[in-house]
mmCIF file with all atom_site columns, C-alpha atoms in Angstrom:
data_model
loop_
_atom_site.group_PDB
_atom_site.id
_atom_site.type_symbol
_atom_site.label_atom_id
_atom_site.label_alt_id
_atom_site.label_comp_id
_atom_site.label_asym_id
_atom_site.label_entity_id
_atom_site.label_seq_id
_atom_site.pdbx_PDB_ins_code
_atom_site.Cartn_x
_atom_site.Cartn_y
_atom_site.Cartn_z
_atom_site.occupancy
_atom_site.B_iso_or_equiv
_atom_site.pdbx_formal_charge
_atom_site.auth_seq_id
_atom_site.auth_comp_id
_atom_site.auth_asym_id
_atom_site.auth_atom_id
_atom_site.pdbx_PDB_model_num
ATOM 1   C CA . MET A 1 1   ? 88.534  3.027  -15.306 1.00 68.00 ? 1   MET A CA 1
ATOM 2   C CA . ALA A 1 2   ? 87.042  4.439  -11.971 1.00 88.00 ? 2   ALA A CA 1
ATOM 3   C CA . LEU A 1 3   ? 86.558  8.167  -12.090 1.00 92.00 ? 3   LEU A CA 1
ATOM 4   C CA . GLN A 1 4   ? 85.305  9.882  -8.776  1.00 95.00 ? 4   GLN A CA 1
ATOM 5   C CA . SER A 1 5   ? 83.910  13.658 -9.552  1.00 95.00 ? 5   SER A CA 1
ATOM 6   C CA . ARG A 1 6   ? 84.062  16.670 -7.109  1.00 95.00 ? 6   ARG A CA 1
ATOM 7   C CA . CYS A 1 7   ? 83.329  20.460 -7.016  1.00 95.00 ? 7   CYS A CA 1
ATOM 8   C CA . PHE A 1 8   ? 86.816  22.510 -7.439  1.00 96.00 ? 8   PHE A CA 1
ATOM 9   C CA . GLU A 1 9   ? 88.621  23.693 -4.471  1.00 92.00 ? 9   GLU A CA 1
ATOM 10  C CA . PRO A 1 10  ? 90.278  26.857 -5.000  1.00 87.00 ? 10  PRO A CA 1
ATOM 11  C CA . SER A 1 11  ? 93.925  25.780 -4.112  1.00 89.00 ? 11  SER A CA 1
ATOM 12  C CA . GLN A 1 12  ? 97.490  26.153 -5.643  1.00 90.00 ? 12  GLN A CA 1
ATOM 13  C CA . ASP A 1 13  ? 97.694  22.254 -6.076  1.00 93.00 ? 13  ASP A CA 1
ATOM 14  C CA . GLU A 1 14  ? 94.267  22.131 -7.926  1.00 93.00 ? 14  GLU A CA 1
ATOM 15  C CA . VAL A 1 15  ? 95.099  25.128 -10.039 1.00 93.00 ? 15  VAL A CA 1
ATOM 16  C CA . GLU A 1 16  ? 98.365  23.674 -10.796 1.00 94.00 ? 16  GLU A CA 1
ATOM 17  C CA . ALA A 1 17  ? 96.704  20.154 -11.616 1.00 96.00 ? 17  ALA A CA 1
ATOM 18  C CA . LEU A 1 18  ? 94.342  21.951 -14.172 1.00 96.00 ? 18  LEU A CA 1
ATOM 19  C CA . HIS A 1 19  ? 97.192  23.511 -15.807 1.00 95.00 ? 19  HIS A CA 1
ATOM 20  C CA . GLN A 1 20  ? 99.202  20.371 -16.093 1.00 97.00 ? 20  GLN A CA 1
ATOM 21  C CA . LEU A 1 21  ? 96.239  18.697 -17.687 1.00 97.00 ? 21  LEU A CA 1
ATOM 22  C CA . ILE A 1 22  ? 95.975  21.432 -20.249 1.00 96.00 ? 22  ILE A CA 1
ATOM 23  C CA . VAL A 1 23  ? 99.780  21.574 -20.857 1.00 96.00 ? 23  VAL A CA 1
ATOM 24  C CA . ASP A 1 24  ? 99.498  17.456 -21.483 1.00 97.00 ? 24  ASP A CA 1
ATOM 25  C CA . CYS A 1 25  ? 96.526  18.049 -23.918 1.00 96.00 ? 25  CYS A CA 1
ATOM 26  C CA . TRP A 1 26  ? 98.676  20.616 -25.920 1.00 94.00 ? 26  TRP A CA 1
ATOM 27  C CA . GLN A 1 27  ? 101.079 18.198 -25.493 1.00 96.00 ? 27  GLN A CA 1
ATOM 28  C CA . ALA A 1 28  ? 99.297  15.474 -27.281 1.00 95.00 ? 28  ALA A CA 1
ATOM 29  C CA . TYR A 1 29  ? 96.813  17.314 -29.602 1.00 92.00 ? 29  TYR A CA 1
ATOM 30  C CA . GLY A 1 30  ? 98.515  20.627 -30.260 1.00 88.00 ? 30  GLY A CA 1
ATOM 31  C CA . PRO A 1 31  ? 96.462  23.606 -30.986 1.00 86.00 ? 31  PRO A CA 1
ATOM 32  C CA . ALA A 1 32  ? 93.189  21.384 -31.574 1.00 86.00 ? 32  ALA A CA 1
ATOM 33  C CA . VAL A 1 33  ? 92.456  21.689 -28.089 1.00 89.00 ? 33  VAL A CA 1
ATOM 34  C CA . THR A 1 34  ? 89.343  24.373 -27.326 1.00 86.00 ? 34  THR A CA 1
ATOM 35  C CA . PHE A 1 35  ? 90.901  25.096 -23.969 1.00 88.00 ? 35  PHE A CA 1
ATOM 36  C CA . HIS A 1 36  ? 94.419  26.767 -23.490 1.00 88.00 ? 36  HIS A CA 1
ATOM 37  C CA . ILE A 1 37  ? 96.617  27.761 -20.598 1.00 88.00 ? 37  ILE A CA 1
ATOM 38  C CA . GLY A 1 38  ? 95.263  31.620 -20.890 1.00 87.00 ? 38  GLY A CA 1
ATOM 39  C CA . ASP A 1 39  ? 91.813  30.688 -20.237 1.00 88.00 ? 39  ASP A CA 1
ATOM 40  C CA . LEU A 1 40  ? 92.571  29.093 -16.818 1.00 91.00 ? 40  LEU A CA 1
ATOM 41  C CA . HIS A 1 41  ? 94.010  32.099 -15.447 1.00 88.00 ? 41  HIS A CA 1
ATOM 42  C CA . TRP A 1 42  ? 91.340  34.389 -17.158 1.00 87.00 ? 42  TRP A CA 1
ATOM 43  C CA . ARG A 1 43  ? 88.253  32.300 -16.283 1.00 89.00 ? 43  ARG A CA 1
ATOM 44  C CA . LEU A 1 44  ? 89.672  32.245 -12.388 1.00 89.00 ? 44  LEU A CA 1
ATOM 45  C CA . ARG A 1 45  ? 90.024  35.926 -12.153 1.00 85.00 ? 45  ARG A CA 1
ATOM 46  C CA . SER A 1 46  ? 87.047  37.356 -9.670  1.00 81.00 ? 46  SER A CA 1
ATOM 47  C CA . GLN A 1 47  ? 84.072  38.001 -11.450 1.00 82.00 ? 47  GLN A CA 1
ATOM 48  C CA . PRO A 1 48  ? 80.487  39.098 -10.611 1.00 85.00 ? 48  PRO A CA 1
ATOM 49  C CA . GLY A 1 49  ? 78.033  36.089 -10.303 1.00 83.00 ? 49  GLY A CA 1
ATOM 50  C CA . ARG A 1 50  ? 81.046  33.668 -10.938 1.00 86.00 ? 50  ARG A CA 1
ATOM 51  C CA . SER A 1 51  ? 82.268  30.993 -8.443  1.00 90.00 ? 51  SER A CA 1
ATOM 52  C CA . PRO A 1 52  ? 85.137  28.456 -9.566  1.00 91.00 ? 52  PRO A CA 1
ATOM 53  C CA . GLU A 1 53  ? 83.797  26.121 -6.617  1.00 93.00 ? 53  GLU A CA 1
ATOM 54  C CA . ARG A 1 54  ? 80.327  25.816 -8.184  1.00 94.00 ? 54  ARG A CA 1
ATOM 55  C CA . ASP A 1 55  ? 81.409  26.041 -11.839 1.00 95.00 ? 55  ASP A CA 1
ATOM 56  C CA . ILE A 1 56  ? 83.840  23.807 -12.151 1.00 97.00 ? 56  ILE A CA 1
ATOM 57  C CA . ARG A 1 57  ? 83.602  20.074 -11.463 1.00 97.00 ? 57  ARG A CA 1
ATOM 58  C CA . LEU A 1 58  ? 86.675  17.782 -11.633 1.00 98.00 ? 58  LEU A CA 1
ATOM 59  C CA . TRP A 1 59  ? 86.932  14.012 -12.441 1.00 97.00 ? 59  TRP A CA 1
ATOM 60  C CA . TYR A 1 60  ? 89.471  12.321 -10.801 1.00 96.00 ? 60  TYR A CA 1
ATOM 61  C CA . GLU A 1 61  ? 91.361  8.722  -11.010 1.00 94.00 ? 61  GLU A CA 1
ATOM 62  C CA . LYS A 1 62  ? 92.850  7.726  -8.257  1.00 91.00 ? 62  LYS A CA 1
ATOM 63  C CA . ASP A 1 63  ? 95.066  10.674 -7.225  1.00 90.00 ? 63  ASP A CA 1
ATOM 64  C CA . GLN A 1 64  ? 95.382  11.949 -11.143 1.00 94.00 ? 64  GLN A CA 1
ATOM 65  C CA . LEU A 1 65  ? 92.898  14.863 -12.657 1.00 97.00 ? 65  LEU A CA 1
ATOM 66  C CA . SER A 1 66  ? 91.568  13.194 -15.609 1.00 97.00 ? 66  SER A CA 1
ATOM 67  C CA . ALA A 1 67  ? 89.070  15.449 -16.752 1.00 98.00 ? 67  ALA A CA 1
ATOM 68  C CA . PHE A 1 68  ? 87.372  18.980 -15.951 1.00 98.00 ? 68  PHE A CA 1
ATOM 69  C CA . ALA A 1 69  ? 84.032  20.257 -17.020 1.00 97.00 ? 69  ALA A CA 1
ATOM 70  C CA . TRP A 1 70  ? 83.722  24.154 -16.729 1.00 96.00 ? 70  TRP A CA 1
ATOM 71  C CA . PHE A 1 71  ? 80.093  25.916 -16.903 1.00 93.00 ? 71  PHE A CA 1
ATOM 72  C CA . ASP A 1 72  ? 81.806  29.571 -17.563 1.00 87.00 ? 72  ASP A CA 1
ATOM 73  C CA . SER A 1 73  ? 79.080  31.737 -18.445 1.00 85.00 ? 73  SER A CA 1
ATOM 74  C CA . PRO A 1 74  ? 75.078  31.622 -18.393 1.00 84.00 ? 74  PRO A CA 1
ATOM 75  C CA . ASP A 1 75  ? 74.915  29.859 -21.911 1.00 87.00 ? 75  ASP A CA 1
ATOM 76  C CA . SER A 1 76  ? 78.025  27.985 -22.588 1.00 90.00 ? 76  SER A CA 1
ATOM 77  C CA . GLY A 1 77  ? 80.508  25.622 -20.824 1.00 93.00 ? 77  GLY A CA 1
ATOM 78  C CA . ASP A 1 78  ? 83.727  23.589 -21.800 1.00 94.00 ? 78  ASP A CA 1
ATOM 79  C CA . LEU A 1 79  ? 85.226  20.299 -20.982 1.00 96.00 ? 79  LEU A CA 1
ATOM 80  C CA . LEU A 1 80  ? 88.548  18.552 -21.298 1.00 97.00 ? 80  LEU A CA 1
ATOM 81  C CA . CYS A 1 81  ? 89.832  15.346 -21.175 1.00 97.00 ? 81  CYS A CA 1
ATOM 82  C CA . HIS A 1 82  ? 93.430  14.055 -20.211 1.00 97.00 ? 82  HIS A CA 1
ATOM 83  C CA . PRO A 1 83  ? 94.644  12.402 -23.246 1.00 97.00 ? 83  PRO A CA 1
ATOM 84  C CA . ARG A 1 84  ? 95.405  8.713  -21.667 1.00 96.00 ? 84  ARG A CA 1
ATOM 85  C CA . VAL A 1 85  ? 91.383  8.519  -20.801 1.00 96.00 ? 85  VAL A CA 1
ATOM 86  C CA . GLU A 1 86  ? 88.882  7.380  -23.361 1.00 95.00 ? 86  GLU A CA 1
ATOM 87  C CA . ARG A 1 87  ? 87.042  10.549 -24.380 1.00 94.00 ? 87  ARG A CA 1
ATOM 88  C CA . ASP A 1 88  ? 83.838  8.828  -25.699 1.00 93.00 ? 88  ASP A CA 1
ATOM 89  C CA . ILE A 1 89  ? 83.289  7.312  -22.119 1.00 94.00 ? 89  ILE A CA 1
ATOM 90  C CA . VAL A 1 90  ? 84.269  10.204 -20.291 1.00 96.00 ? 90  VAL A CA 1
ATOM 91  C CA . GLU A 1 91  ? 83.069  13.387 -22.055 1.00 96.00 ? 91  GLU A CA 1
ATOM 92  C CA . PRO A 1 92  ? 79.358  11.908 -21.843 1.00 96.00 ? 92  PRO A CA 1
ATOM 93  C CA . LEU A 1 93  ? 79.546  12.274 -18.012 1.00 96.00 ? 93  LEU A CA 1
ATOM 94  C CA . LEU A 1 94  ? 81.112  15.818 -18.244 1.00 97.00 ? 94  LEU A CA 1
ATOM 95  C CA . LEU A 1 95  ? 78.594  17.144 -20.823 1.00 96.00 ? 95  LEU A CA 1
ATOM 96  C CA . GLU A 1 96  ? 75.800  15.481 -18.423 1.00 96.00 ? 96  GLU A CA 1
ATOM 97  C CA . TRP A 1 97  ? 76.781  17.608 -15.813 1.00 96.00 ? 97  TRP A CA 1
ATOM 98  C CA . LEU A 1 98  ? 77.030  20.932 -17.802 1.00 96.00 ? 98  LEU A CA 1
ATOM 99  C CA . GLU A 1 99  ? 73.673  20.341 -19.037 1.00 95.00 ? 99  GLU A CA 1
ATOM 100 C CA . CYS A 1 100 ? 72.175  19.696 -15.672 1.00 94.00 ? 100 CYS A CA 1
ATOM 101 C CA . GLU A 1 101 ? 73.938  22.731 -14.496 1.00 93.00 ? 101 GLU A CA 1
ATOM 102 C CA . ALA A 1 102 ? 72.539  24.768 -17.527 1.00 94.00 ? 102 ALA A CA 1
ATOM 103 C CA . ARG A 1 103 ? 69.050  23.482 -16.586 1.00 93.00 ? 103 ARG A CA 1
ATOM 104 C CA . SER A 1 104 ? 69.516  24.527 -12.614 1.00 93.00 ? 104 SER A CA 1
ATOM 105 C CA . ARG A 1 105 ? 70.486  27.800 -13.715 1.00 91.00 ? 105 ARG A CA 1
ATOM 106 C CA . ASP A 1 106 ? 67.842  28.085 -16.234 1.00 90.00 ? 106 ASP A CA 1
ATOM 107 C CA . ALA A 1 107 ? 70.022  28.545 -19.163 1.00 87.00 ? 107 ALA A CA 1
ATOM 108 C CA . SER A 1 108 ? 68.647  28.734 -22.730 1.00 82.00 ? 108 SER A CA 1
ATOM 109 C CA . ASP A 1 109 ? 70.428  27.914 -25.822 1.00 85.00 ? 109 ASP A CA 1
ATOM 110 C CA . PHE A 1 110 ? 73.316  26.289 -23.982 1.00 89.00 ? 110 PHE A CA 1
ATOM 111 C CA . THR A 1 111 ? 76.855  25.748 -25.871 1.00 90.00 ? 111 THR A CA 1
ATOM 112 C CA . VAL A 1 112 ? 79.836  23.549 -25.975 1.00 91.00 ? 112 VAL A CA 1
ATOM 113 C CA . GLY A 1 113 ? 82.570  24.276 -28.270 1.00 86.00 ? 113 GLY A CA 1
ATOM 114 C CA . ALA A 1 114 ? 84.111  21.818 -30.251 1.00 87.00 ? 114 ALA A CA 1
ATOM 115 C CA . PHE A 1 115 ? 86.470  22.086 -33.774 1.00 84.00 ? 115 PHE A CA 1
ATOM 116 C CA . SER A 1 116 ? 84.929  20.671 -36.886 1.00 80.00 ? 116 SER A CA 1
ATOM 117 C CA . SER A 1 117 ? 87.972  18.212 -36.661 1.00 84.00 ? 117 SER A CA 1
ATOM 118 C CA . ASP A 1 118 ? 86.998  16.780 -33.396 1.00 89.00 ? 118 ASP A CA 1
ATOM 119 C CA . LYS A 1 119 ? 84.692  13.976 -34.692 1.00 91.00 ? 119 LYS A CA 1
ATOM 120 C CA . ILE A 1 120 ? 84.292  12.705 -30.898 1.00 92.00 ? 120 ILE A CA 1
ATOM 121 C CA . ARG A 1 121 ? 82.869  16.099 -29.613 1.00 92.00 ? 121 ARG A CA 1
ATOM 122 C CA . ALA A 1 122 ? 80.887  16.257 -32.723 1.00 90.00 ? 122 ALA A CA 1
ATOM 123 C CA . GLU A 1 123 ? 79.377  13.004 -32.487 1.00 93.00 ? 123 GLU A CA 1
ATOM 124 C CA . LEU A 1 124 ? 78.625  13.459 -28.922 1.00 94.00 ? 124 LEU A CA 1
ATOM 125 C CA . LEU A 1 125 ? 76.787  16.750 -29.475 1.00 93.00 ? 125 LEU A CA 1
ATOM 126 C CA . THR A 1 126 ? 74.997  15.854 -32.244 1.00 93.00 ? 126 THR A CA 1
ATOM 127 C CA . ALA A 1 127 ? 73.627  12.871 -30.658 1.00 95.00 ? 127 ALA A CA 1
ATOM 128 C CA . ARG A 1 128 ? 72.440  14.929 -27.754 1.00 93.00 ? 128 ARG A CA 1
ATOM 129 C CA . GLY A 1 129 ? 70.573  17.315 -30.088 1.00 93.00 ? 129 GLY A CA 1
ATOM 130 C CA . TYR A 1 130 ? 73.240  20.412 -30.214 1.00 91.00 ? 130 TYR A CA 1
ATOM 131 C CA . GLN A 1 131 ? 73.283  22.271 -33.463 1.00 88.00 ? 131 GLN A CA 1
ATOM 132 C CA . LYS A 1 132 ? 76.456  23.540 -35.312 1.00 85.00 ? 132 LYS A CA 1
ATOM 133 C CA . GLN A 1 133 ? 76.807  27.489 -35.215 1.00 81.00 ? 133 GLN A CA 1
ATOM 134 C CA . LEU A 1 134 ? 78.893  29.054 -37.625 1.00 74.00 ? 134 LEU A CA 1
ATOM 135 C CA . SER A 1 135 ? 80.223  31.628 -35.333 1.00 67.00 ? 135 SER A CA 1
ATOM 136 C CA . PHE A 1 136 ? 80.870  30.201 -31.917 1.00 61.00 ? 136 PHE A CA 1
ATOM 137 C CA . LEU A 1 137 ? 84.469  29.579 -32.062 1.00 63.00 ? 137 LEU A CA 1
ATOM 138 C CA . HIS A 1 138 ? 87.369  30.940 -34.194 1.00 67.00 ? 138 HIS A CA 1
ATOM 139 C CA . HIS A 1 139 ? 90.437  29.584 -34.066 1.00 68.00 ? 139 HIS A CA 1
ATOM 140 C CA . LEU A 1 140 ? 93.638  31.307 -35.766 1.00 73.00 ? 140 LEU A CA 1
ATOM 141 C CA . GLN A 1 141 ? 96.975  30.225 -36.002 1.00 76.00 ? 141 GLN A CA 1
ATOM 142 C CA . ARG A 1 142 ? 99.915  30.713 -38.038 1.00 77.00 ? 142 ARG A CA 1
ATOM 143 C CA . SER A 1 143 ? 103.196 29.582 -38.426 1.00 80.00 ? 143 SER A CA 1
ATOM 144 C CA . LEU A 1 144 ? 106.314 31.525 -36.844 1.00 81.00 ? 144 LEU A CA 1
ATOM 145 C CA . ASP A 1 145 ? 109.027 30.473 -38.965 1.00 88.00 ? 145 ASP A CA 1
ATOM 146 C CA . ALA A 1 146 ? 108.538 33.095 -41.399 1.00 85.00 ? 146 ALA A CA 1
ATOM 147 C CA . PRO A 1 147 ? 108.786 36.470 -40.173 1.00 84.00 ? 147 PRO A CA 1
ATOM 148 C CA . LEU A 1 148 ? 105.934 38.768 -39.012 1.00 80.00 ? 148 LEU A CA 1
ATOM 149 C CA . SER A 1 149 ? 105.238 41.784 -41.568 1.00 82.00 ? 149 SER A CA 1
ATOM 150 C CA . ALA A 1 150 ? 104.858 45.317 -39.935 1.00 82.00 ? 150 ALA A CA 1
ATOM 151 C CA . ILE A 1 151 ? 101.299 46.335 -38.959 1.00 81.00 ? 151 ILE A CA 1
ATOM 152 C CA . ALA A 1 152 ? 100.140 49.608 -39.787 1.00 85.00 ? 152 ALA A CA 1
ATOM 153 C CA . ILE A 1 153 ? 98.386  51.011 -36.510 1.00 87.00 ? 153 ILE A CA 1
ATOM 154 C CA . ALA A 1 154 ? 95.536  53.616 -36.991 1.00 90.00 ? 154 ALA A CA 1
ATOM 155 C CA . GLU A 1 155 ? 96.146  57.085 -35.906 1.00 90.00 ? 155 GLU A CA 1
ATOM 156 C CA . ASN A 1 156 ? 95.673  57.825 -32.170 1.00 91.00 ? 156 ASN A CA 1
ATOM 157 C CA . TYR A 1 157 ? 96.274  53.791 -31.365 1.00 88.00 ? 157 TYR A CA 1
ATOM 158 C CA . SER A 1 158 ? 99.145  52.121 -29.899 1.00 83.00 ? 158 SER A CA 1
ATOM 159 C CA . ILE A 1 159 ? 100.620 48.550 -29.375 1.00 81.00 ? 159 ILE A CA 1
ATOM 160 C CA . SER A 1 160 ? 102.592 47.731 -26.231 1.00 78.00 ? 160 SER A CA 1
ATOM 161 C CA . THR A 1 161 ? 103.212 44.587 -23.992 1.00 75.00 ? 161 THR A CA 1
ATOM 162 C CA . THR A 1 162 ? 101.155 44.326 -20.991 1.00 69.00 ? 162 THR A CA 1
ATOM 163 C CA . THR A 1 163 ? 102.307 45.586 -17.852 1.00 69.00 ? 163 THR A CA 1
ATOM 164 C CA . VAL A 1 164 ? 101.542 45.264 -14.230 1.00 64.00 ? 164 VAL A CA 1
ATOM 165 C CA . ALA A 1 165 ? 99.350  48.406 -14.390 1.00 65.00 ? 165 ALA A CA 1
ATOM 166 C CA . ASP A 1 166 ? 97.298  46.371 -17.227 1.00 63.00 ? 166 ASP A CA 1
ATOM 167 C CA . LEU A 1 167 ? 96.326  43.788 -14.446 1.00 55.00 ? 167 LEU A CA 1
ATOM 168 C CA . TYR A 1 168 ? 93.175  43.334 -13.075 1.00 48.00 ? 168 TYR A CA 1
ATOM 169 C CA . ILE A 1 169 ? 94.263  43.243 -9.118  1.00 45.00 ? 169 ILE A CA 1
ATOM 170 C CA . THR A 1 170 ? 92.531  41.110 -6.496  1.00 43.00 ? 170 THR A CA 1
ATOM 171 C CA . ARG A 1 171 ? 93.786  41.165 -2.740  1.00 40.00 ? 171 ARG A CA 1
ATOM 172 C CA . ASP A 1 172 ? 91.398  38.285 -1.494  1.00 43.00 ? 172 ASP A CA 1
ATOM 173 C CA . CYS A 1 173 ? 92.582  35.707 -4.214  1.00 40.00 ? 173 CYS A CA 1
ATOM 174 C CA . ASP A 1 174 ? 94.485  32.737 -2.899  1.00 40.00 ? 174 ASP A CA 1
ATOM 175 C CA . ILE A 1 175 ? 94.682  31.122 -6.125  1.00 39.00 ? 175 ILE A CA 1
ATOM 176 C CA . GLY A 1 176 ? 97.306  32.956 -8.559  1.00 36.00 ? 176 GLY A CA 1
ATOM 177 C CA . CYS A 1 177 ? 94.529  34.989 -9.999  1.00 33.00 ? 177 CYS A CA 1
ATOM 178 C CA . PHE A 1 178 ? 95.719  38.499 -11.694 1.00 32.00 ? 178 PHE A CA 1
#
């Protein structure tokens, strides 16, 4: 496997490639993936001090996106490999890039998420000196086969669907941000 890495370039093609990689991971692993499709568009929105071109590194094999690492806050990063790649070989490359970024940005207590069921990631993080945190990532899910029960709403609160008025609008974004 000959992987080449480069910085993210904010184009519709690259956003679509990231989107497809996430979809492929969810199809292969179900909800046992730390990055979901909502994360992609949420993190690509315009944020002070954040730059997708600087914060995201992509790994390609030929013309196919195989993995990415995302330095998504001053003290944490995320990474994702396509199901076709050998994670035990590729994830160390991604983590090394994240750690270099963390050092270059003077990050302290750098964190990378892993589910307890993800033995490959857990072994990698443990071998590199990471320590398990009890409150980093909570992943909640439930079956939709059974009907949802009514929810009691506190006085002066309401629940509604998201509308256009709720979205963060940016006029100079050419990568599909809200």
